[in-house]
Amino acid sequence: MKDSPIPLFDDGLLPGLGRMLRGWAEAWNNFWFKPGSPTTLGLIRICAGILILYVHLAYSYDLFEFFGADGWMSLKRANQQRFESPWYGTSSRWVGTVPSLYLPDEREPLVDWLKEVASEPRKKQLAISELRRAPDGNPDSGVTVPGYFRSLPLGSVADLKPNRDWDLPPAPTRTQVIVFLENLPEDQAERDWLLDYIKTWGADPRQLHHIGGYYWSVWFHVTDPAWMVATHVFVCVVIFLFTIGFATRVTSVLSWLAAISYIQRSPITLFGGDTMMNLVLLYLMIAPCGAALSVDRLLARWWVVRRARQRGLPVPDWAPPQPSVSATFALRMIQINFCIIYFAAGTSKLLGGNWWNGTAIYYTLANYEFAPLRNTAFLNFLRSICQNRLLWEIVMAGGSYATLALEIGFPFLVWNRRLRPLMLACSLSLHVFIAAFMGLVAFSLLMATMVMSFIPGSALEPLLRWARQRLGMAEARPPAAETETHVAAAEDETPEAATVGAERDKGRRKKHKKGKHEHDEYENSVTEKLP
């Protein structure tokens, strides 16, 4: 193997390691970038689009309450949040940034006192003198120190630094208040802004890494009721067009921007379903989700038939969508993100004692906020379980441990082809349970939509082929029987399977090359014998 990229490994020193490294590299490349069918993405687009359209249509009943200028979270408060919210920088200490001044939750009268005494140099000096003498103080000084400040110990400047032995935050002292007063800006406008910011957010802006966040929403700018209704209707139309797959490259981006607008404007209504919706839209935006099961595909077919008839050519048969690298990559991103969600959920549950002692499911089913306890049949069902200890342990404790096993084991076992149907069935069962007994229907359906990413397009093609035959749409067979097999392998491939597949493909290429070489030699020998 003189042309090997790793001659050291193929010259007899470490041939096994060289083959293994090349196999891993090819497996990794096939796992992410081998062309795959976009049919699964088309199905995900339809299911996710229906759910996203439902969520946004539900906003119609309380559009002004959620997103209006005087809604639950007013526009003034929303703008204050996005322009003024404090962001601390990363600290090298366990305690983080040590505040320049410790203030209790009821800090408004304290900040007003600081603003008053800092407005005049004489009052400021008298306040500092009183703080040093407190808690006794001088009642005739003309400055009354608030009770909270008087109750603090005097301390010293050395106490303002964290304890180096344990890296503990310093305790609040009157010396800290004195130092804070002495370091206030001389300019009144700057000083008032600083103290007003502390009053609102409880943080010194001089210690922050950044003020304000990068939030965008169309509802920050559209506040007129008539224009809000028009914008909302436009958004719903765009999501509908995205669902049916019309101009998908454009409507997918617009749908994602619309969903972000609703999420960013009203964070008080945010829940897990919005997060899943945002993730699915993000990946569908970069995926060729309009290449299958879409109006775009029907329009492309119509143009092909029209041009063929105009040129007097036979109408081509209906062919499956072309495999693409972007389809495989987008599906892998959805799959990996779903596994991360499950693993994070499962490991975080290990921190809760109720999951260890097997009572987590019971407390979920007995929670009036989630479970349908108003339903007499459900209430009787729960009572019957509680009256039988063995049955209670099987259902409640068994359900708790099964949930942990599923969420922690799914990210590892789902890549095994034999175990994949079982893992997908268990995952769907879990979300049916969440939808039925916790009322989180939209969230569960969105999670089930993400589970569809593990269904290969080759498994959907027979059903679609049957539907097209019923509709009278003839379908062209692939020129080679291996085409569908390769697409299925790309969608269903694990790193181990990809390694075996790469070695098999390599052997086929060698065999084909050898056969071609022998055929060329035969033709040359025949040509030489000709007169």
PDB file of C-alpha atoms in Angstrom, residues 72-245:
ATOM      1  CA  TRP A  72     -48.863  41.419  32.092  1.00  0.00           C
ATOM      2  CA  MET A  73     -45.271  42.447  31.479  1.00  0.00           C
ATOM      3  CA  SER A  74     -45.619  46.015  30.268  1.00  0.00           C
ATOM      4  CA  LEU A  75     -43.540  47.334  27.398  1.00  0.00           C
ATOM      5  CA  LYS A  76     -41.825  49.724  29.804  1.00  0.00           C
ATOM      6  CA  ARG A  77     -40.737  46.847  32.041  1.00  0.00           C
ATOM      7  CA  ALA A  78     -39.716  44.718  29.041  1.00  0.00           C
ATOM      8  CA  ASN A  79     -37.539  47.529  27.671  1.00  0.00           C
ATOM      9  CA  GLN A  80     -36.044  48.061  31.111  1.00  0.00           C
ATOM     10  CA  GLN A  81     -35.219  44.363  31.246  1.00  0.00           C
ATOM     11  CA  ARG A  82     -33.480  44.286  27.880  1.00  0.00           C
ATOM     12  CA  PHE A  83     -31.631  47.584  28.251  1.00  0.00           C
ATOM     13  CA  GLU A  84     -30.678  47.594  31.946  1.00  0.00           C
ATOM     14  CA  SER A  85     -30.518  44.012  33.253  1.00  0.00           C
ATOM     15  CA  PRO A  86     -27.196  43.369  35.092  1.00  0.00           C
ATOM     16  CA  TRP A  87     -24.656  40.834  33.853  1.00  0.00           C
ATOM     17  CA  TYR A  88     -21.753  39.943  36.134  1.00  0.00           C
ATOM     18  CA  GLY A  89     -18.429  38.813  34.759  1.00  0.00           C
ATOM     19  CA  THR A  90     -16.877  35.453  35.581  1.00  0.00           C
ATOM     20  CA  SER A  91     -14.979  35.494  38.879  1.00  0.00           C
ATOM     21  CA  SER A  92     -11.959  33.442  39.903  1.00  0.00           C
ATOM     22  CA  ARG A  93     -13.420  33.110  43.432  1.00  0.00           C
ATOM     23  CA  TRP A  94     -16.236  30.913  44.645  1.00  0.00           C
ATOM     24  CA  VAL A  95     -18.139  33.940  45.943  1.00  0.00           C
ATOM     25  CA  GLY A  96     -18.191  35.740  42.596  1.00  0.00           C
ATOM     26  CA  THR A  97     -18.189  39.519  42.503  1.00  0.00           C
ATOM     27  CA  VAL A  98     -18.222  41.025  45.986  1.00  0.00           C
ATOM     28  CA  PRO A  99     -20.883  43.770  46.049  1.00  0.00           C
ATOM     29  CA  SER A 100     -19.648  47.262  46.774  1.00  0.00           C
ATOM     30  CA  LEU A 101     -22.564  47.611  49.208  1.00  0.00           C
ATOM     31  CA  TYR A 102     -24.750  44.996  50.885  1.00  0.00           C
ATOM     32  CA  LEU A 103     -28.397  46.039  50.940  1.00  0.00           C
ATOM     33  CA  PRO A 104     -31.495  44.114  52.056  1.00  0.00           C
ATOM     34  CA  ASP A 105     -34.481  43.531  49.782  1.00  0.00           C
ATOM     35  CA  GLU A 106     -36.190  46.596  51.256  1.00  0.00           C
ATOM     36  CA  ARG A 107     -33.462  48.860  49.933  1.00  0.00           C
ATOM     37  CA  GLU A 108     -35.413  51.825  48.561  1.00  0.00           C
ATOM     38  CA  PRO A 109     -35.387  54.000  51.735  1.00  0.00           C
ATOM     39  CA  LEU A 110     -31.687  53.210  52.249  1.00  0.00           C
ATOM     40  CA  VAL A 111     -30.776  54.274  48.700  1.00  0.00           C
ATOM     41  CA  ASP A 112     -32.900  57.434  49.061  1.00  0.00           C
ATOM     42  CA  TRP A 113     -30.951  58.293  52.237  1.00  0.00           C
ATOM     43  CA  LEU A 114     -27.626  57.738  50.431  1.00  0.00           C
ATOM     44  CA  LYS A 115     -28.795  59.976  47.589  1.00  0.00           C
ATOM     45  CA  GLU A 116     -29.853  62.698  50.038  1.00  0.00           C
ATOM     46  CA  VAL A 117     -26.655  62.795  52.103  1.00  0.00           C
ATOM     47  CA  ALA A 118     -24.434  62.559  49.003  1.00  0.00           C
ATOM     48  CA  SER A 119     -26.090  65.622  47.435  1.00  0.00           C
ATOM     49  CA  GLU A 120     -24.214  68.034  49.768  1.00  0.00           C
ATOM     50  CA  PRO A 121     -20.556  67.668  50.879  1.00  0.00           C
ATOM     51  CA  ARG A 122     -21.391  68.814  54.432  1.00  0.00           C
ATOM     52  CA  LYS A 123     -24.179  66.243  54.867  1.00  0.00           C
ATOM     53  CA  LYS A 124     -21.913  63.590  53.405  1.00  0.00           C
ATOM     54  CA  GLN A 125     -19.170  64.285  55.989  1.00  0.00           C
ATOM     55  CA  LEU A 126     -21.683  64.371  58.826  1.00  0.00           C
ATOM     56  CA  ALA A 127     -23.131  61.037  57.652  1.00  0.00           C
ATOM     57  CA  ILE A 128     -19.666  59.479  57.582  1.00  0.00           C
ATOM     58  CA  SER A 129     -18.974  60.785  61.103  1.00  0.00           C
ATOM     59  CA  GLU A 130     -22.287  59.398  62.346  1.00  0.00           C
ATOM     60  CA  LEU A 131     -21.598  56.030  60.750  1.00  0.00           C
ATOM     61  CA  ARG A 132     -18.291  55.852  62.614  1.00  0.00           C
ATOM     62  CA  ARG A 133     -20.015  56.701  65.930  1.00  0.00           C
ATOM     63  CA  ALA A 134     -23.073  54.496  65.432  1.00  0.00           C
ATOM     64  CA  PRO A 135     -25.008  52.902  67.005  1.00  0.00           C
ATOM     65  CA  ASP A 136     -24.969  55.719  69.596  1.00  0.00           C
ATOM     66  CA  GLY A 137     -24.526  58.687  67.241  1.00  0.00           C
ATOM     67  CA  ASN A 138     -25.150  62.357  67.876  1.00  0.00           C
ATOM     68  CA  PRO A 139     -28.836  63.311  67.737  1.00  0.00           C
ATOM     69  CA  ASP A 140     -27.900  66.974  67.227  1.00  0.00           C
ATOM     70  CA  SER A 141     -25.740  66.415  64.131  1.00  0.00           C
ATOM     71  CA  GLY A 142     -28.680  66.965  61.767  1.00  0.00           C
ATOM     72  CA  VAL A 143     -28.177  63.608  60.025  1.00  0.00           C
ATOM     73  CA  THR A 144     -30.114  60.520  61.072  1.00  0.00           C
ATOM     74  CA  VAL A 145     -28.538  57.221  60.073  1.00  0.00           C
ATOM     75  CA  PRO A 146     -31.091  54.523  59.095  1.00  0.00           C
ATOM     76  CA  GLY A 147     -31.524  51.725  61.596  1.00  0.00           C
ATOM     77  CA  TYR A 148     -30.141  49.069  59.231  1.00  0.00           C
ATOM     78  CA  PHE A 149     -26.827  50.896  58.876  1.00  0.00           C
ATOM     79  CA  ARG A 150     -26.648  51.620  62.618  1.00  0.00           C
ATOM     80  CA  SER A 151     -27.093  47.927  63.411  1.00  0.00           C
ATOM     81  CA  LEU A 152     -24.016  46.900  61.402  1.00  0.00           C
ATOM     82  CA  PRO A 153     -20.636  46.405  63.087  1.00  0.00           C
ATOM     83  CA  LEU A 154     -17.987  49.020  62.359  1.00  0.00           C
ATOM     84  CA  GLY A 155     -15.425  46.624  60.870  1.00  0.00           C
ATOM     85  CA  SER A 156     -12.367  47.776  58.941  1.00  0.00           C
ATOM     86  CA  VAL A 157     -11.144  48.197  55.385  1.00  0.00           C
ATOM     87  CA  ALA A 158      -9.437  44.795  55.593  1.00  0.00           C
ATOM     88  CA  ASP A 159     -12.843  43.206  56.150  1.00  0.00           C
ATOM     89  CA  LEU A 160     -13.979  44.293  52.687  1.00  0.00           C
ATOM     90  CA  LYS A 161     -11.985  41.509  51.010  1.00  0.00           C
ATOM     91  CA  PRO A 162     -13.077  37.838  50.922  1.00  0.00           C
ATOM     92  CA  ASN A 163     -11.650  35.443  53.458  1.00  0.00           C
ATOM     93  CA  ARG A 164      -8.678  33.867  51.674  1.00  0.00           C
ATOM     94  CA  ASP A 165      -8.803  30.688  53.747  1.00  0.00           C
ATOM     95  CA  TRP A 166     -12.353  29.753  52.844  1.00  0.00           C
ATOM     96  CA  ASP A 167     -13.021  32.265  50.055  1.00  0.00           C
ATOM     97  CA  LEU A 168     -16.095  33.496  51.905  1.00  0.00           C
ATOM     98  CA  PRO A 169     -17.807  36.812  51.161  1.00  0.00           C
ATOM     99  CA  PRO A 170     -17.128  39.607  53.649  1.00  0.00           C
ATOM    100  CA  ALA A 171     -19.857  40.451  56.141  1.00  0.00           C
ATOM    101  CA  PRO A 172     -21.587  43.842  55.720  1.00  0.00           C
ATOM    102  CA  THR A 173     -20.115  46.571  57.938  1.00  0.00           C
ATOM    103  CA  ARG A 174     -20.484  50.312  58.447  1.00  0.00           C
ATOM    104  CA  THR A 175     -16.995  50.736  57.013  1.00  0.00           C
ATOM    105  CA  GLN A 176     -18.305  49.344  53.737  1.00  0.00           C
ATOM    106  CA  VAL A 177     -21.030  52.009  53.706  1.00  0.00           C
ATOM    107  CA  ILE A 178     -18.423  54.709  54.437  1.00  0.00           C
ATOM    108  CA  VAL A 179     -16.165  53.536  51.601  1.00  0.00           C
ATOM    109  CA  PHE A 180     -19.159  53.436  49.264  1.00  0.00           C
ATOM    110  CA  LEU A 181     -20.124  57.013  50.153  1.00  0.00           C
ATOM    111  CA  GLU A 182     -16.562  58.272  49.711  1.00  0.00           C
ATOM    112  CA  ASN A 183     -16.336  56.701  46.222  1.00  0.00           C
ATOM    113  CA  LEU A 184     -19.606  58.028  44.821  1.00  0.00           C
ATOM    114  CA  PRO A 185     -19.214  60.163  41.653  1.00  0.00           C
ATOM    115  CA  GLU A 186     -19.021  63.912  42.151  1.00  0.00           C
ATOM    116  CA  ASP A 187     -21.293  64.607  39.181  1.00  0.00           C
ATOM    117  CA  GLN A 188     -24.887  64.669  40.393  1.00  0.00           C
ATOM    118  CA  ALA A 189     -26.454  63.202  37.245  1.00  0.00           C
ATOM    119  CA  GLU A 190     -23.988  60.304  37.192  1.00  0.00           C
ATOM    120  CA  ARG A 191     -24.432  59.757  40.934  1.00  0.00           C
ATOM    121  CA  ASP A 192     -28.225  59.781  40.727  1.00  0.00           C
ATOM    122  CA  TRP A 193     -28.194  57.313  37.819  1.00  0.00           C
ATOM    123  CA  LEU A 194     -25.879  54.965  39.757  1.00  0.00           C
ATOM    124  CA  LEU A 195     -28.021  55.050  42.894  1.00  0.00           C
ATOM    125  CA  ASP A 196     -31.237  54.646  40.922  1.00  0.00           C
ATOM    126  CA  TYR A 197     -29.752  51.599  39.193  1.00  0.00           C
ATOM    127  CA  ILE A 198     -28.837  50.089  42.583  1.00  0.00           C
ATOM    128  CA  LYS A 199     -32.356  50.800  43.829  1.00  0.00           C
ATOM    129  CA  THR A 200     -33.888  48.995  40.852  1.00  0.00           C
ATOM    130  CA  TRP A 201     -31.506  46.068  40.351  1.00  0.00           C
ATOM    131  CA  GLY A 202     -29.572  45.816  43.613  1.00  0.00           C
ATOM    132  CA  ALA A 203     -26.245  45.813  41.739  1.00  0.00           C
ATOM    133  CA  ASP A 204     -23.518  48.414  41.376  1.00  0.00           C
ATOM    134  CA  PRO A 205     -23.179  49.124  37.620  1.00  0.00           C
ATOM    135  CA  ARG A 206     -19.468  49.854  38.099  1.00  0.00           C
ATOM    136  CA  GLN A 207     -18.936  46.176  38.943  1.00  0.00           C
ATOM    137  CA  LEU A 208     -20.877  44.691  36.031  1.00  0.00           C
ATOM    138  CA  HIS A 209     -19.447  43.066  32.946  1.00  0.00           C
ATOM    139  CA  HIS A 210     -22.347  44.186  30.789  1.00  0.00           C
ATOM    140  CA  ILE A 211     -25.625  46.060  31.160  1.00  0.00           C
ATOM    141  CA  GLY A 212     -28.639  44.945  29.157  1.00  0.00           C
ATOM    142  CA  GLY A 213     -29.194  41.906  26.965  1.00  0.00           C
ATOM    143  CA  TYR A 214     -29.491  41.158  23.271  1.00  0.00           C
ATOM    144  CA  TYR A 215     -33.212  40.534  22.909  1.00  0.00           C
ATOM    145  CA  TRP A 216     -35.248  41.033  19.754  1.00  0.00           C
ATOM    146  CA  SER A 217     -38.977  40.923  19.238  1.00  0.00           C
ATOM    147  CA  VAL A 218     -41.319  42.552  16.792  1.00  0.00           C
ATOM    148  CA  TRP A 219     -43.590  43.265  19.773  1.00  0.00           C
ATOM    149  CA  PHE A 220     -41.042  45.739  21.145  1.00  0.00           C
ATOM    150  CA  HIS A 221     -41.936  47.950  18.183  1.00  0.00           C
ATOM    151  CA  VAL A 222     -45.512  47.055  17.174  1.00  0.00           C
ATOM    152  CA  THR A 223     -47.855  48.251  19.940  1.00  0.00           C
ATOM    153  CA  ASP A 224     -50.872  49.675  18.121  1.00  0.00           C
ATOM    154  CA  PRO A 225     -53.789  47.213  18.575  1.00  0.00           C
ATOM    155  CA  ALA A 226     -54.752  47.194  14.888  1.00  0.00           C
ATOM    156  CA  TRP A 227     -51.182  46.605  13.737  1.00  0.00           C
ATOM    157  CA  MET A 228     -50.726  43.948  16.415  1.00  0.00           C
ATOM    158  CA  VAL A 229     -53.687  41.990  15.026  1.00  0.00           C
ATOM    159  CA  ALA A 230     -52.359  42.378  11.470  1.00  0.00           C
ATOM    160  CA  THR A 231     -48.879  41.217  12.525  1.00  0.00           C
ATOM    161  CA  HIS A 232     -50.283  38.254  14.427  1.00  0.00           C
ATOM    162  CA  VAL A 233     -52.382  37.178  11.430  1.00  0.00           C
ATOM    163  CA  PHE A 234     -49.318  37.490   9.169  1.00  0.00           C
ATOM    164  CA  VAL A 235     -47.304  35.312  11.551  1.00  0.00           C
ATOM    165  CA  CYS A 236     -49.981  32.614  11.615  1.00  0.00           C
ATOM    166  CA  VAL A 237     -50.165  32.642   7.793  1.00  0.00           C
ATOM    167  CA  VAL A 238     -46.366  32.289   7.555  1.00  0.00           C
ATOM    168  CA  ILE A 239     -46.363  29.342   9.979  1.00  0.00           C
ATOM    169  CA  PHE A 240     -49.177  27.710   7.986  1.00  0.00           C
ATOM    170  CA  LEU A 241     -47.180  28.098   4.756  1.00  0.00           C
ATOM    171  CA  PHE A 242     -44.159  26.619   6.502  1.00  0.00           C
ATOM    172  CA  THR A 243     -46.253  23.669   7.685  1.00  0.00           C
ATOM    173  CA  ILE A 244     -47.449  22.806   4.173  1.00  0.00           C
ATOM    174  CA  GLY A 245     -43.940  23.380   2.807  1.00  0.00           C
TER     175      GLY A 245
END
